[in-house]
Every structure is written in structure tokens, then in C-alpha cells.
PDB file of C-alpha atoms in Angstrom:
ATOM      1  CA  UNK L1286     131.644-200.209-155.695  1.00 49.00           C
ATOM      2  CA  UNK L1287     132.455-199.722-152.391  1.00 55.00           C
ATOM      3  CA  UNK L1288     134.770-197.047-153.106  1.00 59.00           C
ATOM      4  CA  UNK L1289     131.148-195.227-153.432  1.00 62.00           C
ATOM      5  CA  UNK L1290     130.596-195.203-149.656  1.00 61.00           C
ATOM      6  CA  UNK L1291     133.392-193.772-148.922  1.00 63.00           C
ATOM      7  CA  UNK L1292     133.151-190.643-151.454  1.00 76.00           C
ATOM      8  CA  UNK L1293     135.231-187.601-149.913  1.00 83.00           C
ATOM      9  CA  UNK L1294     134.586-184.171-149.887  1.00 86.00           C
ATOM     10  CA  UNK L1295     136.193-183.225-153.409  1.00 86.00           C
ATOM     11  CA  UNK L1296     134.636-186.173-155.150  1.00 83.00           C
ATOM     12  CA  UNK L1297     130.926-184.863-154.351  1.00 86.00           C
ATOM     13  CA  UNK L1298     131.742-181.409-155.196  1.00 90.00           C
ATOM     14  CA  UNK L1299     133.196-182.850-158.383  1.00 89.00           C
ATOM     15  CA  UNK L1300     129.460-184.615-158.617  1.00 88.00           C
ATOM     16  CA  UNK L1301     127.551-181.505-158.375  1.00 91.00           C
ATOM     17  CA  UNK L1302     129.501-179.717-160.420  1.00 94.00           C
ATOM     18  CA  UNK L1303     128.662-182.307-163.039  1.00 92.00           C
ATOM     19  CA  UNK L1304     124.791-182.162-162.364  1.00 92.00           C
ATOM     20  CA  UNK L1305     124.706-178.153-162.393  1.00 93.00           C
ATOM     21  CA  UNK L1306     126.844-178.187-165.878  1.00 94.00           C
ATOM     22  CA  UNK L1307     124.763-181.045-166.921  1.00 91.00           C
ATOM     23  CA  UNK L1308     121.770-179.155-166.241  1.00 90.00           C
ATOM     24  CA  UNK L1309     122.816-175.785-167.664  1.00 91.00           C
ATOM     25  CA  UNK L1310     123.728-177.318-170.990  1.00 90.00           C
ATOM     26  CA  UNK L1311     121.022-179.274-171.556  1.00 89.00           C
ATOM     27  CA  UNK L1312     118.565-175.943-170.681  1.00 87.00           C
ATOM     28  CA  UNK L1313     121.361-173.432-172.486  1.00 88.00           C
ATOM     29  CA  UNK L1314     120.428-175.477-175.804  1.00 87.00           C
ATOM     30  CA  UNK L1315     116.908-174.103-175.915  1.00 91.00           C
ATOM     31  CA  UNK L1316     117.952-170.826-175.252  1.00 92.00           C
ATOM     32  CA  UNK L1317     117.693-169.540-179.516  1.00 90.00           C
ATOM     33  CA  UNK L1318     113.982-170.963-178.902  1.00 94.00           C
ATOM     34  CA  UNK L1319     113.227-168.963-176.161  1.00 95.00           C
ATOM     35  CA  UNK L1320     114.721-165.694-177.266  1.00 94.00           C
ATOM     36  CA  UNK L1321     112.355-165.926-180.381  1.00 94.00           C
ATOM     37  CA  UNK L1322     109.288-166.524-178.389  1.00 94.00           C
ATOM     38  CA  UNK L1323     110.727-163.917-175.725  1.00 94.00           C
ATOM     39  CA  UNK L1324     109.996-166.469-172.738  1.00 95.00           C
ATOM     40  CA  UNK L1325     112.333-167.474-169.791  1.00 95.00           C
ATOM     41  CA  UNK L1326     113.724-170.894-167.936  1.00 93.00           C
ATOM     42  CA  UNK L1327     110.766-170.121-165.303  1.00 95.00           C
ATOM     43  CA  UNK L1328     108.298-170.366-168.587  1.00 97.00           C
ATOM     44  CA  UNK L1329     110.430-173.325-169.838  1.00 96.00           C
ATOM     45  CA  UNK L1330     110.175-175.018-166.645  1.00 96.00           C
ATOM     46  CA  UNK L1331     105.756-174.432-166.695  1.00 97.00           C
ATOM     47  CA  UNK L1332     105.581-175.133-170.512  1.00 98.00           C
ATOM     48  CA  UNK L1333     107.795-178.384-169.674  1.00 97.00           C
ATOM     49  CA  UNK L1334     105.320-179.616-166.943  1.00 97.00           C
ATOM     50  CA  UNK L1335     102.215-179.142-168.958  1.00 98.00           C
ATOM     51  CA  UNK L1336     103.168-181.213-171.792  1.00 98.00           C
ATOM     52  CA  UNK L1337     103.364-183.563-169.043  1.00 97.00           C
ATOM     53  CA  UNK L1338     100.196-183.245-166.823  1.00 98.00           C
ATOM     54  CA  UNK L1339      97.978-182.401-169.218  1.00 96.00           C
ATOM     55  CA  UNK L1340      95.194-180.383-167.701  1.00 97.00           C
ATOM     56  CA  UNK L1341      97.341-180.457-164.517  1.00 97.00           C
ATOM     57  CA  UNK L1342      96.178-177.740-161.557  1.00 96.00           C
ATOM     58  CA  UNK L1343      97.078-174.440-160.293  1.00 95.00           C
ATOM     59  CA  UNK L1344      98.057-175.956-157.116  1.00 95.00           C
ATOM     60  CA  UNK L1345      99.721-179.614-158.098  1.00 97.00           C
ATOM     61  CA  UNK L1346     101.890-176.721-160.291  1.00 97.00           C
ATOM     62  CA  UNK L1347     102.928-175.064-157.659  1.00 97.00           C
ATOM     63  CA  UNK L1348     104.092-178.237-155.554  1.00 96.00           C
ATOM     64  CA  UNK L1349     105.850-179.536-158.820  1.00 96.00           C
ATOM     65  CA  UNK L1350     107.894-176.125-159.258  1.00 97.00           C
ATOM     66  CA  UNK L1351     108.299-175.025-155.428  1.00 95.00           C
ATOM     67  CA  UNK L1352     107.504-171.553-156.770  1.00 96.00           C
ATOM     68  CA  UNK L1353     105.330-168.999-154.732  1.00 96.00           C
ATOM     69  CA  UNK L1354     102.170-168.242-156.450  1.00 96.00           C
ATOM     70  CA  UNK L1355     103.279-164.801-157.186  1.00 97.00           C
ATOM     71  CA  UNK L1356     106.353-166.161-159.472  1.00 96.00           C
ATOM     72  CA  UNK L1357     103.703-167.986-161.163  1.00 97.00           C
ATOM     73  CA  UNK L1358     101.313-165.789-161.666  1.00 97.00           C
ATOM     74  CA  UNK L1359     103.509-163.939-163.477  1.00 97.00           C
ATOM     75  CA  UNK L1360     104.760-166.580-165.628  1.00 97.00           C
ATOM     76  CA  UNK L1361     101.560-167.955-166.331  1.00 97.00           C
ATOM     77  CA  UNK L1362     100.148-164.449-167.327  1.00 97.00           C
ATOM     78  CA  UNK L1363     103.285-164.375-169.646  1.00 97.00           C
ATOM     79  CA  UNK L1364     102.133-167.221-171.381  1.00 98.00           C
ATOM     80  CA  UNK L1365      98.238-165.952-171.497  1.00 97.00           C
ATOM     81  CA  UNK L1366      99.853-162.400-173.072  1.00 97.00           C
ATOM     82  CA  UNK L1367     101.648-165.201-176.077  1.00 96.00           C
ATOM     83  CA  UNK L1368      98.997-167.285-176.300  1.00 97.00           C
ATOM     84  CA  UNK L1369     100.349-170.553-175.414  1.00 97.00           C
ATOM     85  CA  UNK L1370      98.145-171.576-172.652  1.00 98.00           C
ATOM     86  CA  UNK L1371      94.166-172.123-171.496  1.00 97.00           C
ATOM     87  CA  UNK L1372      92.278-172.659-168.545  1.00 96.00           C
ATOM     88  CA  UNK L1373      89.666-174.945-167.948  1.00 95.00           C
ATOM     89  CA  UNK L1374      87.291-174.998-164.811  1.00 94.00           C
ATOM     90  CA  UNK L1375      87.328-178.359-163.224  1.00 91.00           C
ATOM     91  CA  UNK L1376      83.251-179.290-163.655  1.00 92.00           C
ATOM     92  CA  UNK L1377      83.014-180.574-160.034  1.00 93.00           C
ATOM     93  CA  UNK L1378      84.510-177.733-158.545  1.00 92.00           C
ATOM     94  CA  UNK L1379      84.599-174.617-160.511  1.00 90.00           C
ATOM     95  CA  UNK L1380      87.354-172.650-157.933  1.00 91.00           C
ATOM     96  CA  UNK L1381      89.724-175.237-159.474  1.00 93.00           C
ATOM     97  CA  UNK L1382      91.535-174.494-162.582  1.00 93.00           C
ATOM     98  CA  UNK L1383      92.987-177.056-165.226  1.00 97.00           C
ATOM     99  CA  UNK L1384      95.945-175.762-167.174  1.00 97.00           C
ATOM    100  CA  UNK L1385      96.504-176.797-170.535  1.00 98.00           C
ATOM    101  CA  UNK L1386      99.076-175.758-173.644  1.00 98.00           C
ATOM    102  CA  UNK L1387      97.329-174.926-176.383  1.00 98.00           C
ATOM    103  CA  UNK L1388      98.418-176.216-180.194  1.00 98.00           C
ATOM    104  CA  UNK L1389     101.180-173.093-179.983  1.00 97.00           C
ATOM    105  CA  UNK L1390     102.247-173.950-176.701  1.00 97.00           C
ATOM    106  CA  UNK L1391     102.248-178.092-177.876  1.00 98.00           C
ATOM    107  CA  UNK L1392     104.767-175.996-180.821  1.00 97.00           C
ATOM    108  CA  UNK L1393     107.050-174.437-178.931  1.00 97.00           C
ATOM    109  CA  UNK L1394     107.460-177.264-176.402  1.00 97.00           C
ATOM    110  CA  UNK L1395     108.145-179.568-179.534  1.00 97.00           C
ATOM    111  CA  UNK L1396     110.724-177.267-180.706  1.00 96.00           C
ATOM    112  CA  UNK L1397     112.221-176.734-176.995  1.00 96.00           C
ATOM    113  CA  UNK L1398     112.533-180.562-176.479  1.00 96.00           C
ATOM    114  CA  UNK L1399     113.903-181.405-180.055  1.00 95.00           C
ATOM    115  CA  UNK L1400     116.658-179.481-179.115  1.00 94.00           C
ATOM    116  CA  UNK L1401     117.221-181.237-175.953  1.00 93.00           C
ATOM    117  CA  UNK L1402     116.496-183.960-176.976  1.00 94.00           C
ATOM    118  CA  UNK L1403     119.727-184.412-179.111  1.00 94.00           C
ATOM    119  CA  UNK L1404     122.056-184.003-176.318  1.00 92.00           C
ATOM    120  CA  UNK L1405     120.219-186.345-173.572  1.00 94.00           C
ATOM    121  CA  UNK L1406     120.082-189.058-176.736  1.00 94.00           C
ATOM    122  CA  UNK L1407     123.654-188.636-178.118  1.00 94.00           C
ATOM    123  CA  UNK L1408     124.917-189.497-174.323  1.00 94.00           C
ATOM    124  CA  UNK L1409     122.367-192.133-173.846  1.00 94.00           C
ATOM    125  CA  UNK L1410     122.994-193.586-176.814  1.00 94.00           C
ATOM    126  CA  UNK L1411     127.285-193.641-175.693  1.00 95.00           C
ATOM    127  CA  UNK L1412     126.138-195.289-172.485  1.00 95.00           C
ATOM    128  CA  UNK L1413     125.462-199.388-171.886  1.00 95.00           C
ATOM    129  CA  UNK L1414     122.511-200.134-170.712  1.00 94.00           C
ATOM    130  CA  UNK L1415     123.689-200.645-167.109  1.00 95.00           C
ATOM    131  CA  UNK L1416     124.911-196.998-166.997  1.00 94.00           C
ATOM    132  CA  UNK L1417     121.762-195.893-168.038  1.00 93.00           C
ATOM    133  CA  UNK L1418     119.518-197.664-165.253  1.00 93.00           C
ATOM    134  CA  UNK L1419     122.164-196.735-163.212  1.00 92.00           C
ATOM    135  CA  UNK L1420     121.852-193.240-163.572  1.00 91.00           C
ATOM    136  CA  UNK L1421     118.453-192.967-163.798  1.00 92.00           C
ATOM    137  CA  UNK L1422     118.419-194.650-160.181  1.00 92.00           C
ATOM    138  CA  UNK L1423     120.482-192.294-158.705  1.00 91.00           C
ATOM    139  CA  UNK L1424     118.952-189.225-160.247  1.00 91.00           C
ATOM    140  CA  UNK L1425     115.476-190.934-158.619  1.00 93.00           C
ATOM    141  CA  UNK L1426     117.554-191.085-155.274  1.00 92.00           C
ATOM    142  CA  UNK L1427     118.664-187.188-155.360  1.00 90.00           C
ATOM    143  CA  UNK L1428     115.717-186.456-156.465  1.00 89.00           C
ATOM    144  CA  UNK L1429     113.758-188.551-153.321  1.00 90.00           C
ATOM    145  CA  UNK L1430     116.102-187.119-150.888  1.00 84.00           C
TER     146      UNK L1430
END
């Protein structure tokens, strides 16, 4: 382990490498989905978080993505145009807006996910149990900064 503190130059390039192939595989296997329902990563990425944070806000979206509001606008009026999402005025404040998938956004997330799902299992499922909390750890620590 303490070969880890000491990781040189190559060896972290040879890490990122793995997280950016890691990440375009896992986001290339949805890409049949989102050709059919002629949607984007950046509508992906929205869809993703609102099966998450059900109801979540305008703004908390924003934070989550580190998007301008412009980028969003435009993917959330993509999704409006498919019919995949619906706003809700909070009831205390009515400038704030709740965002919510509808049952054919809950659909195509389903179907997105399905297909991820298979390739984050199948490695998870090769992995002990110590790799896996591992891993999660350090993706929470590059994540954290």
C-alpha cells in the first residue's frame, strides 16, 4: 500500500486514462437509446439526475451539472419538445420550479440504465468485496477533491 503514496507521473496518467475509458464505455452503451429518442449525453446527464432528485430544482440542477443556465435551458426545452419532463411550482414560493420526469421520461431512463447497468454489475460482480468499498472510496475522494 504504500507504493500508493508514491504514485509517479505515468502511473496517474495511466489512472485517468482508466476513469475517462471507464466513463465513455459505460455512457457509449446507451448510445442506441439515445439515437432513438434523438437526445444527447447533456440530456442523459439531466434525465439521470431526475430519476434521482425527484422534484429536484432549477437551481440545485444547475450546481449538480456545473452547466450555465443557457446549456440547460436548452436541454431542458429538448426534453419539454419530447415530452419527458414537467414542472411543478414549489407552493411556498411560486418563482421556484420543481422538475420532474414524467412516466416517458421514468421509460427512457429505465431503458438508459438497464443498459448500464450490465456493465457496472458484470465488473462488480468480478470484484471482492474489499475492491468494491475500495473503489467506491476513492471515487468519493476524486469526487470531494
Amino acid at each position: 500500500m504504500k507504493q500508493l503514496l508514491y504514485l509517479k507521473d505515468d502511473q496517474l496518467k495511466d489512472l485517468i486514462e482508466k476513469l475517462f475509458i471507464g466513463y465513455r464505455e459505460t455512457f457509449s452503451d446507451s448510445k442506441k437509446i439515445l439515437n432513438k429518442y434523438k437526445i444527447g449525453l447533456a440530456h442523459q446527464k439531466v434525465i439521470h439526475l431526475l430519476s434521482m432528485y425527484e422534484g429536484i430544482t432549477i437551481s440545485e440542477l444547475l450546481k449538480r451539472l456545473k452547466v450555465t443556465k443557457q446549456s440547460l435551458n436548452r436541454v431542458l426545452k429538448d426534453l419539454i419538445k419530447l415530452d419527458i419532463i414537467i414542472f411543478k411550482k414549489d407552493e411556498q414560493d411560486t418563482r421556484i420550479k420543481h422538475v420532474f420526469l414524467n412516466d416517458k421520461g421514468k421509460k427512457i431512463f429505465n431503458e438508459i440504465f438497464e443498459i448500464q447497468k450490465k456493465r457496472i454489475h458484470s465488473a462488480l460482480l468480478n470484484s471482492s468485496s474489499e475492491e468494491v468499498i475500495n473503489f467506491d472510496n476513492v471515487l468519493k475522494k476524486i469526487i470531494n477533491g
